[in-house]
XYZ file of C-alpha atoms in Angstrom:
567
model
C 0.000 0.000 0.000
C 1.521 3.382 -0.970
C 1.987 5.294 2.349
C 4.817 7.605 1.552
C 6.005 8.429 5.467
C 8.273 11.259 6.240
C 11.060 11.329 9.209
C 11.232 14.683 9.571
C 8.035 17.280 9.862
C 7.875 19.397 6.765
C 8.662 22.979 7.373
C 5.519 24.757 6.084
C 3.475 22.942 8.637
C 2.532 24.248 11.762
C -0.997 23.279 13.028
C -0.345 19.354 14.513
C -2.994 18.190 12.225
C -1.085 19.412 9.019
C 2.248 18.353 9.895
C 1.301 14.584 10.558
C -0.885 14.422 7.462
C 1.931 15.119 5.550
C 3.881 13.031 7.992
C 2.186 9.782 8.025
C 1.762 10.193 3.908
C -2.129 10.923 3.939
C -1.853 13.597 1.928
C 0.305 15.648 -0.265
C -0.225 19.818 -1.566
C -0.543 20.349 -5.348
C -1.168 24.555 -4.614
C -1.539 26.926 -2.395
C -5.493 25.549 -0.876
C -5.217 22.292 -3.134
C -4.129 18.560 -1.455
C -4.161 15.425 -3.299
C -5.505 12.776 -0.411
C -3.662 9.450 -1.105
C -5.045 6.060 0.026
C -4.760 6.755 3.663
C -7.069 9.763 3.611
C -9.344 7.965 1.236
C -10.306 5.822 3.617
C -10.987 8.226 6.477
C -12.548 10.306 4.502
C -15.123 8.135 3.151
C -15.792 6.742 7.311
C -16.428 10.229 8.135
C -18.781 10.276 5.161
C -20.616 7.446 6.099
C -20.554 8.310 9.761
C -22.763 11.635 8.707
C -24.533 9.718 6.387
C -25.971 7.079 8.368
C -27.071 10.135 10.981
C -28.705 11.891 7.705
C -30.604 8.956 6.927
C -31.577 8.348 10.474
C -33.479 11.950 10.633
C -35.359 11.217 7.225
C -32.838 13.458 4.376
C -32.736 11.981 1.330
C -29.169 12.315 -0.592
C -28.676 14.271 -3.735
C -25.678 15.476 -5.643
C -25.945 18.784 -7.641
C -23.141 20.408 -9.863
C -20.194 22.239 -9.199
C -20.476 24.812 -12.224
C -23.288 26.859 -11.502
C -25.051 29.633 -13.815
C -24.303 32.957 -12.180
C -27.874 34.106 -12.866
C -29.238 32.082 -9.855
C -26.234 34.061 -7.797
C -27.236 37.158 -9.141
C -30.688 36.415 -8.350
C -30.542 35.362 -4.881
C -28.159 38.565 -4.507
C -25.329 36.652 -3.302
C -22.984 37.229 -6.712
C -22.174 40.220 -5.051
C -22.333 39.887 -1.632
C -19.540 36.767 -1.706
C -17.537 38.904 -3.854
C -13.807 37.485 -4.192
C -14.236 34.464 -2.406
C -16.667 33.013 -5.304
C -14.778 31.999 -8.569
C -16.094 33.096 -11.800
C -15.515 32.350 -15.206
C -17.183 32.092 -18.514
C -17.605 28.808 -21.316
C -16.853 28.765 -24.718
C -20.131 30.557 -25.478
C -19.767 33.315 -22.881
C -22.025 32.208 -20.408
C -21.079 33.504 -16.570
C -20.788 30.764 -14.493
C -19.890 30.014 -10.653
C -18.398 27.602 -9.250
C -20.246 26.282 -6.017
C -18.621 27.147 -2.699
C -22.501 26.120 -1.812
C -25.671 25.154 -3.300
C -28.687 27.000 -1.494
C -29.369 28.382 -5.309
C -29.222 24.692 -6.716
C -31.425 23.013 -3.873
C -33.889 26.119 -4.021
C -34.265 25.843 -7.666
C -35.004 21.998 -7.361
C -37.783 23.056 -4.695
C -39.557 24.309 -7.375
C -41.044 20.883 -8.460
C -43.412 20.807 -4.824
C -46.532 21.217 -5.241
C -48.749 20.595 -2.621
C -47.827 21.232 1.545
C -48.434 17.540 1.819
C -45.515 17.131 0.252
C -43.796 18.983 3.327
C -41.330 18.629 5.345
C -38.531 17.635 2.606
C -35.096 17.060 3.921
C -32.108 16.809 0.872
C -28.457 16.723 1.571
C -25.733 15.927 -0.389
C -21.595 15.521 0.205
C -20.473 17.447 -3.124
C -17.007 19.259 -3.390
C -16.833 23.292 -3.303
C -14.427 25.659 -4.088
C -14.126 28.921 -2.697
C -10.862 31.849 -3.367
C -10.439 31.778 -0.166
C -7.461 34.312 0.401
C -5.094 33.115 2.629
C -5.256 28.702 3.092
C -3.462 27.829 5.743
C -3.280 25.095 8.349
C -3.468 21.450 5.981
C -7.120 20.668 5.302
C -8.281 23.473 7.771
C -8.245 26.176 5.228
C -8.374 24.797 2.147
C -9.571 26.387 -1.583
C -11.285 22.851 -2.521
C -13.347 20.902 -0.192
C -15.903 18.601 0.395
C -18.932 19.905 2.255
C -21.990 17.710 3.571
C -25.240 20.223 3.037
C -28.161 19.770 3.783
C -31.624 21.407 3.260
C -34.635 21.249 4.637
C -38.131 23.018 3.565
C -41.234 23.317 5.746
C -44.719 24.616 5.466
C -44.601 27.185 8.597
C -41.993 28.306 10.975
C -42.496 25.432 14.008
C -41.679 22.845 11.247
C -38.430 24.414 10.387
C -37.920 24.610 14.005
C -38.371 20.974 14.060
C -35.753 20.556 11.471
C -33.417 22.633 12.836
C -33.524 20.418 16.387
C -33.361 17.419 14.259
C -30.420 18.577 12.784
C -28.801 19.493 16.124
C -28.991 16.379 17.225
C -27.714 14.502 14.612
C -24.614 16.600 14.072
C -24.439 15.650 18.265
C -24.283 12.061 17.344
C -22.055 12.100 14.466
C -18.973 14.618 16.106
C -19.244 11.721 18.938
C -19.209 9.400 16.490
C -16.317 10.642 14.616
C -14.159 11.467 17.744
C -14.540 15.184 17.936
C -15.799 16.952 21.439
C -18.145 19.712 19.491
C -19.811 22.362 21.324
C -22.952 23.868 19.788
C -22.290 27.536 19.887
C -24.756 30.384 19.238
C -23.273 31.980 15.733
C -24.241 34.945 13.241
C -25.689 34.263 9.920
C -23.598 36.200 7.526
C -23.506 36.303 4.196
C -26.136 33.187 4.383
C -29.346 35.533 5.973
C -31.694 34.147 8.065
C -33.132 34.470 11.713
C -30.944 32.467 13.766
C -27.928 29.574 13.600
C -25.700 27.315 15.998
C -22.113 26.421 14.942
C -20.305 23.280 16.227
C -17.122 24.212 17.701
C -14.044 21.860 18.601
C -11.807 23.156 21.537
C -8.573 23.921 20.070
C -5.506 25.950 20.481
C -4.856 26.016 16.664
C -8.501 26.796 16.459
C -8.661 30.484 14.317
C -12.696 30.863 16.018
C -12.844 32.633 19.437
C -15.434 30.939 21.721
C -17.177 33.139 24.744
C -17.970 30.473 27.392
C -19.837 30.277 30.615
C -18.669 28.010 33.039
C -21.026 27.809 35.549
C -24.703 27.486 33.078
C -22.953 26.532 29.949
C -23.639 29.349 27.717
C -21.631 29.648 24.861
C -21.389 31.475 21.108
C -19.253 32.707 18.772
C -17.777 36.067 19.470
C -18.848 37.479 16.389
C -22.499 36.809 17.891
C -21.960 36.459 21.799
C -22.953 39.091 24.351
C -22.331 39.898 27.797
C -24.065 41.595 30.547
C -22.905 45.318 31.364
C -21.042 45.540 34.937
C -23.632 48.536 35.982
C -22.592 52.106 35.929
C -22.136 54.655 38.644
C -24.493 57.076 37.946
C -22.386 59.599 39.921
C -19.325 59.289 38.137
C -21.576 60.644 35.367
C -22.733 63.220 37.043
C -19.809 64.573 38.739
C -18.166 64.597 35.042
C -21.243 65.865 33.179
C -21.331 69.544 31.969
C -24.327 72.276 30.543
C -22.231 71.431 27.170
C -19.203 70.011 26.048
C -16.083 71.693 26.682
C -12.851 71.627 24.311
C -9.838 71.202 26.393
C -6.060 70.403 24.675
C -4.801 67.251 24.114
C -1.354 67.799 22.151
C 0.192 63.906 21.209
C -2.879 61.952 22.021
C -3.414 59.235 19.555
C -5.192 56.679 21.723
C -7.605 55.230 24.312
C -4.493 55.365 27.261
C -3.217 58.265 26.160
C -6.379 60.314 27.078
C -6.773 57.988 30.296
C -3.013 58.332 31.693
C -2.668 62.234 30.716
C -6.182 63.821 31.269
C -8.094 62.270 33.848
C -10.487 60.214 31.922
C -10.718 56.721 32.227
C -11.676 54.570 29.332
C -15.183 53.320 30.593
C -15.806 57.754 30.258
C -14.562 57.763 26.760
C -16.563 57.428 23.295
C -14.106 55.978 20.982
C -15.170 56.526 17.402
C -14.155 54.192 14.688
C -14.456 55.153 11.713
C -16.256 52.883 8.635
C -16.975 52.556 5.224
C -20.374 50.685 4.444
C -20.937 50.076 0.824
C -19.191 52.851 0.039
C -21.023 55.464 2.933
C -18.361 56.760 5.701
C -19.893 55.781 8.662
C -19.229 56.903 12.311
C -19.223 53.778 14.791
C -18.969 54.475 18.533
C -17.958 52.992 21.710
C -17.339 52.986 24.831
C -13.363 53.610 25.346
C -12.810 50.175 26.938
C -14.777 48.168 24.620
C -13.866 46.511 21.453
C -15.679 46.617 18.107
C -16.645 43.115 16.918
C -17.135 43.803 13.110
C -19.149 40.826 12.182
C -21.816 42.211 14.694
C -21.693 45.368 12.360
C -22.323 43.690 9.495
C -25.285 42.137 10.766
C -26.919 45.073 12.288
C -26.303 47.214 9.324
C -26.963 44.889 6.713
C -23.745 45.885 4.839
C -22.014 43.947 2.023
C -18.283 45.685 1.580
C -17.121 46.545 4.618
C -14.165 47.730 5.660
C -11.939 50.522 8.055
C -11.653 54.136 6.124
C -8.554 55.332 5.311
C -6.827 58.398 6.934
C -7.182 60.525 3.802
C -10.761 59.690 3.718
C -11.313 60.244 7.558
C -9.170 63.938 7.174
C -11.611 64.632 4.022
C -14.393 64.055 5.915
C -14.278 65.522 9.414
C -10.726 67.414 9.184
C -8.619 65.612 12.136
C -6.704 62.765 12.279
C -7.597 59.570 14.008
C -7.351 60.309 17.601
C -9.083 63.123 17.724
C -12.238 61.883 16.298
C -15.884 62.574 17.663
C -19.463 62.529 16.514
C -20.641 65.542 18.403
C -21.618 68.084 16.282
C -21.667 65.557 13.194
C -24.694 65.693 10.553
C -24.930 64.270 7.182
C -22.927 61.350 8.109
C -24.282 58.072 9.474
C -23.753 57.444 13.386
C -24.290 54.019 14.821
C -23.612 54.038 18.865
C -23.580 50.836 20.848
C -26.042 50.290 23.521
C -23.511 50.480 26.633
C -23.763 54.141 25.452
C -27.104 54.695 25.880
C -28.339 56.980 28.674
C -24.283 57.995 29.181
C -23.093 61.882 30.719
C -20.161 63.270 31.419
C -17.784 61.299 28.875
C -14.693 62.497 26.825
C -14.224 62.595 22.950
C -12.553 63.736 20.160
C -13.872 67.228 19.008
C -12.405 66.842 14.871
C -9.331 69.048 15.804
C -6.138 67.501 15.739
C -4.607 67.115 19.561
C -8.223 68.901 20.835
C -10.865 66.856 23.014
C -14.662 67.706 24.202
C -15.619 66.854 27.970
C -18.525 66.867 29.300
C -20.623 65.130 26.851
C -23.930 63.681 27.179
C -24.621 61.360 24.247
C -28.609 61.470 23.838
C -28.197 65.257 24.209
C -24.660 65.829 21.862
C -24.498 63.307 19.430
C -27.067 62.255 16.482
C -27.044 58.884 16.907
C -29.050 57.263 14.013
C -29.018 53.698 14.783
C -28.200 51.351 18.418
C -26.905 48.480 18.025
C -25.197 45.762 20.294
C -21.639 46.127 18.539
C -19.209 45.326 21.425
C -17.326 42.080 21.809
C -17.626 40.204 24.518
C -14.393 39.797 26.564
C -13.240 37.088 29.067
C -14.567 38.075 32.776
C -17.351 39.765 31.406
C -20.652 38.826 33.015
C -23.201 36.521 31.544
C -26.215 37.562 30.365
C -27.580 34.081 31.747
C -25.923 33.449 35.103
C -24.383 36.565 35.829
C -20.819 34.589 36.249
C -17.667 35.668 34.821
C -17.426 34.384 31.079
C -14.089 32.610 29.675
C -12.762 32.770 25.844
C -11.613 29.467 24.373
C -10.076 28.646 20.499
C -12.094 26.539 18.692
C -12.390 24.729 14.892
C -15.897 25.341 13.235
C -16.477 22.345 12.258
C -20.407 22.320 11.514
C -23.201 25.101 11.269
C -26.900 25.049 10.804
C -28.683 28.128 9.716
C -32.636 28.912 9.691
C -32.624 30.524 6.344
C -36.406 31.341 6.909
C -37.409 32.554 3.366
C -34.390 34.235 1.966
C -34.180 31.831 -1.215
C -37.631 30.432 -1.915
C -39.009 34.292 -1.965
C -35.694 35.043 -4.165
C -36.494 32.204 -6.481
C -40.664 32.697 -5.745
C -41.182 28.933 -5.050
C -44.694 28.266 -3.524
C -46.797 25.676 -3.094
C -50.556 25.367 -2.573
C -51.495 25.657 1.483
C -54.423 23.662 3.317
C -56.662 26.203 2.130
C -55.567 26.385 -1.126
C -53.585 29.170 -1.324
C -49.866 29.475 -2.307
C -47.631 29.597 0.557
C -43.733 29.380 0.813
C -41.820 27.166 2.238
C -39.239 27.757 5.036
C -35.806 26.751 4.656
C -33.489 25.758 6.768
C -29.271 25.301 5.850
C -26.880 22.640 7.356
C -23.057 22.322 7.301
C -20.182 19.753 7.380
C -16.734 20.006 6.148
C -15.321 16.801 5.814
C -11.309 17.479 5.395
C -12.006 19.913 8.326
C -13.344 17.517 10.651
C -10.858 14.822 10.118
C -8.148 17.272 11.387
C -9.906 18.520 13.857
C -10.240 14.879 14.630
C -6.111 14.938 15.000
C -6.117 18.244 16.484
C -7.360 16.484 19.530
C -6.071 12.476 19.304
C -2.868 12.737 18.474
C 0.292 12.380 20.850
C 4.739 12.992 20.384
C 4.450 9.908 18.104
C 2.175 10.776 16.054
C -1.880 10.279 15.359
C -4.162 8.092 17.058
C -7.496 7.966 15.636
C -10.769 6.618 17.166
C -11.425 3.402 15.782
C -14.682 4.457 14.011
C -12.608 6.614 11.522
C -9.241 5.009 11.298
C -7.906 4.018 7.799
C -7.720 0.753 9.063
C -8.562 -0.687 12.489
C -5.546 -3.087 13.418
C -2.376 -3.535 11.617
C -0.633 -6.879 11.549
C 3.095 -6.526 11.995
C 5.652 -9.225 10.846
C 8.692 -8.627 12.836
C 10.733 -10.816 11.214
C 9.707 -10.917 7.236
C 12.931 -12.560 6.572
C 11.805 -16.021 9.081
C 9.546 -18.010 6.668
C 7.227 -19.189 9.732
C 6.740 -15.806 11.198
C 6.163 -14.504 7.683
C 3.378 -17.177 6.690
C 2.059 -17.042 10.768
C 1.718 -13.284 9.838
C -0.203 -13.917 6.509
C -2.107 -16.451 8.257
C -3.265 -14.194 11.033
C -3.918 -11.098 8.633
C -6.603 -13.333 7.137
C -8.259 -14.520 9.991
C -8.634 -11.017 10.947
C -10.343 -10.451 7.676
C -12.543 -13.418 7.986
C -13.799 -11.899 11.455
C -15.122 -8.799 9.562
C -11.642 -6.606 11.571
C -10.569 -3.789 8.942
C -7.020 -4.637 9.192
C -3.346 -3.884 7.025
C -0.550 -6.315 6.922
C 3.273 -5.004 7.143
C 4.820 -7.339 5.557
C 7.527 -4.745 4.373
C 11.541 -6.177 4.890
C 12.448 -3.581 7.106
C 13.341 -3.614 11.069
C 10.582 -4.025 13.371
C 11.226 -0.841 14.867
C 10.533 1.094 11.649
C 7.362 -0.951 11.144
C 6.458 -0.104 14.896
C 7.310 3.778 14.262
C 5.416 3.771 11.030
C 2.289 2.102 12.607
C 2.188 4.494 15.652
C 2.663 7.756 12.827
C -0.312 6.705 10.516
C -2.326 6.058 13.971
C -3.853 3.062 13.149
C -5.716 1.803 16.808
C -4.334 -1.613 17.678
C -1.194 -3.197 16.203
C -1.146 -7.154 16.385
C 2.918 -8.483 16.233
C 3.829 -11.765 15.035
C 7.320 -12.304 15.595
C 9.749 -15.353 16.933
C 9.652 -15.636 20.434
C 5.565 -15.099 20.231
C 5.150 -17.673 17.746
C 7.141 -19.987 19.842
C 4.902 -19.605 22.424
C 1.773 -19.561 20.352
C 1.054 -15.837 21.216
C 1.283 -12.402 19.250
C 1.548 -9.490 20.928
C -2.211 -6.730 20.854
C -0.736 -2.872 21.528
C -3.571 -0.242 21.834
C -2.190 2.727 20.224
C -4.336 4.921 22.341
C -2.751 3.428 25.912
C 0.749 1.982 25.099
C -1.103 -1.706 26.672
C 0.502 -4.358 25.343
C -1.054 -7.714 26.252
C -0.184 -11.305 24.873
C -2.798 -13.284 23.293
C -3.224 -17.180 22.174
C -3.002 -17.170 18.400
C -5.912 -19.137 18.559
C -7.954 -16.487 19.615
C -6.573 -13.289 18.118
C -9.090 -13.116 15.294
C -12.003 -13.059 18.205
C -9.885 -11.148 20.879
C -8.886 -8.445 18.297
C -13.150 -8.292 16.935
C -13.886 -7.536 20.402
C -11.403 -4.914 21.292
C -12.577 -3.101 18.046
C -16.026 -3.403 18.710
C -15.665 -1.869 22.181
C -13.694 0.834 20.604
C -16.303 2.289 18.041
């Protein structure tokens, strides 16, 4: 079997999970985003698969498979040719036609919904494992962040909003079952929608240091979301501090070399909790004032969302000096019109804080928000921070690193109202169906799976999702009666339904030991001289180091069992 091993961890790999992939000869980069997966991979791959599948099945989806070249008029018409901008390849055929290809297929499935008829036809569930391709701009980490993928989606379209519900939950729990399945400790996570609309969605999250997602966690009640979507309770505010600060109107005071938050804190008596910081955004093209409170951070998905916006991104200096004539630093919305203002809610009901008055190295103080500054929208736009109170539970909150490795969206009726699919209601009537939107990356789950099994010798898969099970090791290829004892066991393993590999390879035992514990395989079964005298081989658990001695006799049924107490 070809399983090209390496000695030495290649140099462009960092995250664990990359480095032994390409270690252990499971798979090998063509480009930047791009990996071949060679017969190792294969075979976890297509376990994971059936893993998800089987849990699919089990909830009542049906499995499809829709194309990877997509017309970009069903983009264009759900809105999204835009909104996905770089990240979706384009191109045109022979003829001119603009096409896509998929990075997902709510189009495709929507336009495929438009052969229902009748609400008895309701609740339809269609997934499908398909491979997407999206530009993504910097792929990194192995088969974390790849350009070319294989995604399980899934789809689901109800008559009214407590169907999709019950979709959704059906869902949840089947992703529950399959991550347990496949080895990896998910946490559902409340998420944002994004770029994919709808009213609500939960992302499964694997604890991990090499994870790129930031997790807020409760300890004590369990609450947990992604930051781009948590929140956090406000510690409350003392009113007199306020007061004792606020003035009849705000007053410019001096502030020569102050550029930032501590500056104005150290130097001037104003602690960052008084502050409005004022950031300072383009939204589709409109300059856009965003505020704060001094001490919080901006958490730009949640900007997105509450604005709506498609291109989105920090203004320039030149633009920011063209606009309100100072310099970031000295940036304020008091006494701004004409321009956009969107305040978070920890400002609301604020006096007495400290801002920049659009003079360079000039401040107000004294500002009351409701009363100085036109705010035009509220918003929660903060991120929440670790020892920040829960909204729940009122305990302090923690921040973990996590892999996404599964999200489920209620799309609600984004798509079918894009695409006008309808079908006749119990009176009659046309109605549209709800739609719901479920995720699985494949690649990204197996190394997430190694993120968290793997040890300083290499990986050690669950037993589910191994390439193989067991391998049988010949110690001593070069002994004709260990060599045929070694065939003969490899087949008795195979008669007893085990997934098992032989090494019959002439090398040194040690090698064959090293390569075994690499590639991760869960229990290694040796045939060698001194076992065969005594009628034994030798059962190691890769997991635990155990090494036990077992009857040849018995090694086909001993090794079943072991296996089957594994999965």
């Amino acid at each position: 079997m070809h399983i090209p091993t390496l000695r030495e961890d290649p140099a462009e790999a960092g995250a664990p999970s990359h480095r032994l992939l390409l270690r252990a000869g499971y798979i090998r980069q063509l480009m930047a985003g791009h990996y071949s997966l060679l017969p190792l991979a294969v075979r976890v791959r297509l376990k994971v698969i059936g893993i998800i599948r089987e849990e699919m099945n089990r909830i009542g989806a049906q499995e499809f498979l829709m194309p990877v070249m997509q017309p970009a008029e069903i983009w264009q018409r759900s809105g999204r040719f835009a909104i996905m901008g770089d990240e979706l390849f384009k191109l045109r055929d022979r003829k001119g036609a603009e096409l896509v290809l998929g990075m997902t297929h709510e189009e495709v499935i929507t336009t495929l919904a438009g052969e229902l008829n009748s609400y008895r036809e309701l609740p339809q569930m269609w997934y499908q494992f398909q491979t997407k391709l999206r530009d993504e701009p910097r792929p990194k980490a192995g088969l974390m962040r790849t350009r070319e993928f294989t995604m399980k989606d899934s789809y689901s379209f109800d008559l009214e909003a407590e169907g999709l519900d019950r979709s959704f939950d059906a869902h949840r729990d089947a992703y529950i079952r399959a991550f347990e399945r496949i080895g990896i400790p998910a946490i559902p996570v409340a998420a944002s929608n994004g770029a994919m609309g709808g009213s609500g969605s939960t992302e499964f999250v694997c604890p991990s240091d090499t994870g790129e997602d930031d997790i807020v966690h409760c300890p004590q009640c369990g609450y947990a979301a992604n930051v781009e979507a948590a929140a956090s309770a406000l510690a409350p505010v003392d009113v007199t501090v306020d007061k004792a600060a606020a003035l009849p109107a705000p007053e410019r005071f001096d502030t020569p070399g102050v550029r930032t938050i501590d500056d104005l804190a150290t130097g001037y008596d104003a602690p960052a909790s008084q502050q409005v910081k004022t950031l300072i955004y383009i939204l589709d093209g409109q300059l856009t004032l965003v505020l704060l409170r001094g001490d919080h951070a901006l958490e730009e998905q949640k900007l997105i969302d509450a604005t709506g916006a498609v291109a989105v991104r920090p203004a320039e200096a030149e633009e920011i000096f063209a606009a309100l004539g100072a310099h970031p630093g000295s940036l304020g919305a008091v006494g701004v019109t004409g321009l956009p203002v969107l305040a978070d809610s920890a400002l609301q009901g604020r006096a007495g804080m400290t801002t920049g008055a659009n003079t360079d190295d000039v401040h107000l103080r004294g500002v009351e928000v409701a009363r100085d500054i036109e705010v035009g929208q509220w918003a929660d736009l903060r991120a929440a921070a670790a020892g920040d109170p829960c909204l729940s539970c009122g305990g302090p909150l923690t921040v973990i690193k996590g892999i996404e490795v599964g999200h489920i969206f209620k799309l609600g009726y984004k798509y079918t109202d894009a695409f006008d699919i309808t079908v006749s209601g119990p009176d009659g009537k046309p109605v549209k169906p709800i739609m719901g939107c479920y995720g699985i990356g494949v690649e990204r789950a197996m190394a997430a799976c190694i993120e968290v099994h793997h040890d300083g010798k290499g990986i050690v898969w669950p037993a589910a999702v191994a390439p193989f099970e067991a391998v049988v090791v010949v110690a001593q290829q070069n002994d004709a009666a260990v060599a045929e004892a070694g065939e003969r066991t490899y087949q008795s393993l195979l008669d007893a339904g085990v997934d098992v590999l032989i090494d019959d390879r002439p090398d040194r035992a040690g090698v064959k030991f090293s390569d075994a514990e690499l590639v991760g395989i869960p229990f290694r079964v040796t045939i060698g001289k001194r076992g065969l005298a005594a009628g034994t081989a030798e059962l190691t658990s890769r997991a635990t180091g155990e090494t036990v001695s077992v009857p040849l006799d018995d090694i086909a049924k001993h090794v079943s069992e072991v296996v089957s107490a594994a999965k």
